Amino acid sequence: MTAATHSSLFPQVPESADAVLDGLDPEQRAVATALSGPVCVLAGAGTGKTRAITHRIAYGVRAGILQPASVLAVTFTNRAAGEMRGRLRQLGAGGVQARTFHSAALRQLQYFWPKAVGGELPRLLERKVQLVAEAAARCRVRLDRNELRDVTSEIEWAKVTQTVPADYPAAVAKSLRDAPRDPAEIGQIYALYEQLKRDRSAIDFEDVLLLTVGILQDRHDIADQIRRQYHHFVVDEYQDVSPLQQRLLDLWLGDRDSLCVVGDASQTIYSFTGATPDHLLNFRTRHPQATVVKLVRDYRSTPQVVHLANGLLGQARGRAAEHRLELVSQRDPGPDPSYTEYADEPAEAEGTARRIRDLIAAGVPAGEIAVLFRVNAQSEVYEQALADAGVPYQLRGAERFFERAEVREAGVALRGAARAGGNDPLLDDAEGLPSQVRAVLSTKGWTTEPPAGSGAVRDRWESLAALVRLAEDFARVRPEAGLADLVAELDERAAAQHAPTVQGVTLASLHSAKGLEWDAVFLVGLTEGMMPITYAKTDEQVEEERRLLYVGVTRARLHLSLSWALSRSPGGRASRRPTRFLNGLRPGSAAPGTRTAGGAGGVERGAAGSRRKRRGPVLCRVCGKTLTDAGEMKLMRCEDCPSDMDEALYERLREWRAEQARELGQPAYCVFTDKTLMAIAEAVPGSEGELAGISGVGGRKLDRFGADVLAICAGQEVGGGEEDD
């Protein structure tokens, strides 16, 4: 579902082509009227890019410059394509094709397969995981559920980057990609997976693109037929195009240049799927005569939110950062973003739930609030906290609105009541469309008051309540409308995946929140190791994590809260630090390159005692389990428990250790073992007492190396090692 907007759900269709341009700012109008040649729209977050390109298409159609059937608009998600179709329909350009790359290619593949290949198109695999699991088993490789998902993602990446199984290990090495298993092993699984598909006459979603590309390359007559149909192309979210999608787009275009692309390099967050902003950044090189329009007027967020977003990108590095857009808020001032430090994750979730409850009490609709986190596994504690606080919520990424069982049942009931007309006794006392809808849906579980608590019953009620609100809005715009008219509207919306808003706080990952917006956004779990994520090791991977946080910040219209917890569990060691991306931006933090001592946000951290060793059983500081393995005891956690290690700090410590070992003429482990360095990088001690509390740091090593280690942890430079006494 898209977040609710403040405009009517049923705007009037503009009366003329010129009326389509009404309300556009100068830059948006420049986009809408640039209808010839290549056009590149660089659109910052919240600047109305979808508005600009849908009005561009609608203006061209309404002015008679573009024929609806000759326009193909492509984007990356069914939701975005559905929203685009809905907007075009409301602008009087309903005949335009708006699809994802995959759905457009599949449609062409289904139509041309008999002519190009013969016979029936192979069966399309809805999910490739089961076949990947079988391929792994035949290769005698055991994969747990998470590894299976990761290997499947690797195969998808290889295919969209047009990498064959034999070349996969070399491609991984060249791209500095962190493969979840040995690349040669994944290459074997990939090869057998492809063989199993061939044996069973099946294709996957990546094959849809590959096969379409193959047909268009080999069959010029088919390519010409498609080019005769589609004369004008629009590509949204162009920064997310993969090499394979770009190849397909080139084949659609042929030698023509009637192409409009829209994107923002600062919102490139899907490189792990093969997406690259290079096509967007190189557009002027490929099309020297292109019209380039920059959209920087931010209509979504307050100046306070925009200031933080610009600050985040102001610290960015790399090619995408060189093309960043400086947003200018068009809204009235609002509250400053809040920064809150909590002792542990449950406290963070409970504090977030309390603040959300206060916002709802102050009049902010639950559907206009979101809690965004880095990984889906973080959602559980927030689900529990919101349920305990009596706050309704919905999980983003669940099944689509119109595919929910209760929505399908409601549609059948409304359709039956519409056919029965005045003969349905259920409608005897119902006057007006909203009353009739309430009467029908009351038989499916809708009540005037929501059920208590959360869970399936509440989810069902929220879906039906969204239909009731939709009927109320529809009746206000079309007072004469009846049930049959509403059913027709629902059918059109279902076809366009243009869902109404469900009233509940949204819980979502940062990746799945892209393209959405809310009045209030809570960015949670913002600690080193989670933001940036631990496995972001290269500079470019870290920069992508920064862009992901930027996307999260720019989802907020008015209220923005950023928070982190010092430990995972109550009573756990307070060893976490807030994300480096907020350094110099949050109150009390130092600018990048420097470091402040102690906790932030006024939270006092317990002072470590003098040099002393722990006595008694050693407990995992994450899950509380008693540790017996020496390596785990050094880390103070189970090997399988999540690490919050500062990767950059760990590498600096390793470099320092190597230098010390050379000067002392001893093996590196005689300085500190790997496990001890990991423990230091996780704890980030700020004093001798804290360093002494780490297993593997005895008094002698503390005297010899303590000053250097503490300096490195503080981000300072250190000199050469001291000679042994």
Coordinates of C-alpha atoms in Angstrom, one line a residue, residues 345 527-530 532 534 565-568 573-577 621-622 635 637 641-647 678-684:
E345 CA 16.6 -2.8 22.3
T527 CA 24.2 1.6 15.6
E528 CA 27.5 0.7 14.0
G529 CA 27.2 -2.8 12.7
M530 CA 23.6 -2.2 11.7
P532 CA 26.2 0.7 8.2
T534 CA 28.5 -5.2 9.4
A565 CA 20.4 1.2 21.8
L566 CA 23.6 0.7 23.6
S567 CA 23.1 -3.1 24.1
R568 CA 20.8 -5.7 22.6
R573 CA 27.2 -4.6 28.0
A574 CA 26.7 -1.1 26.7
S575 CA 29.3 -1.4 23.9
R576 CA 27.4 -0.2 20.9
R577 CA 27.9 3.2 19.3
R621 CA 26.3 -10.5 26.5
V622 CA 23.7 -11.0 23.7
L635 CA 34.3 -12.2 22.6
R637 CA 29.2 -13.7 23.1
C641 CA 25.0 -14.2 18.1
P642 CA 25.0 -11.0 16.1
S643 CA 28.2 -8.9 16.1
D644 CA 28.3 -5.2 16.6
M645 CA 31.9 -5.0 15.7
D646 CA 33.3 -1.8 14.1
E647 CA 34.9 -3.3 11.0
M678 CA 37.5 -8.5 17.6
A679 CA 36.4 -8.1 21.2
I680 CA 38.2 -4.7 21.3
A681 CA 36.5 -3.6 18.1
E682 CA 33.1 -4.6 19.5
A683 CA 33.6 -3.0 22.9
V684 CA 35.5 0.1 21.7

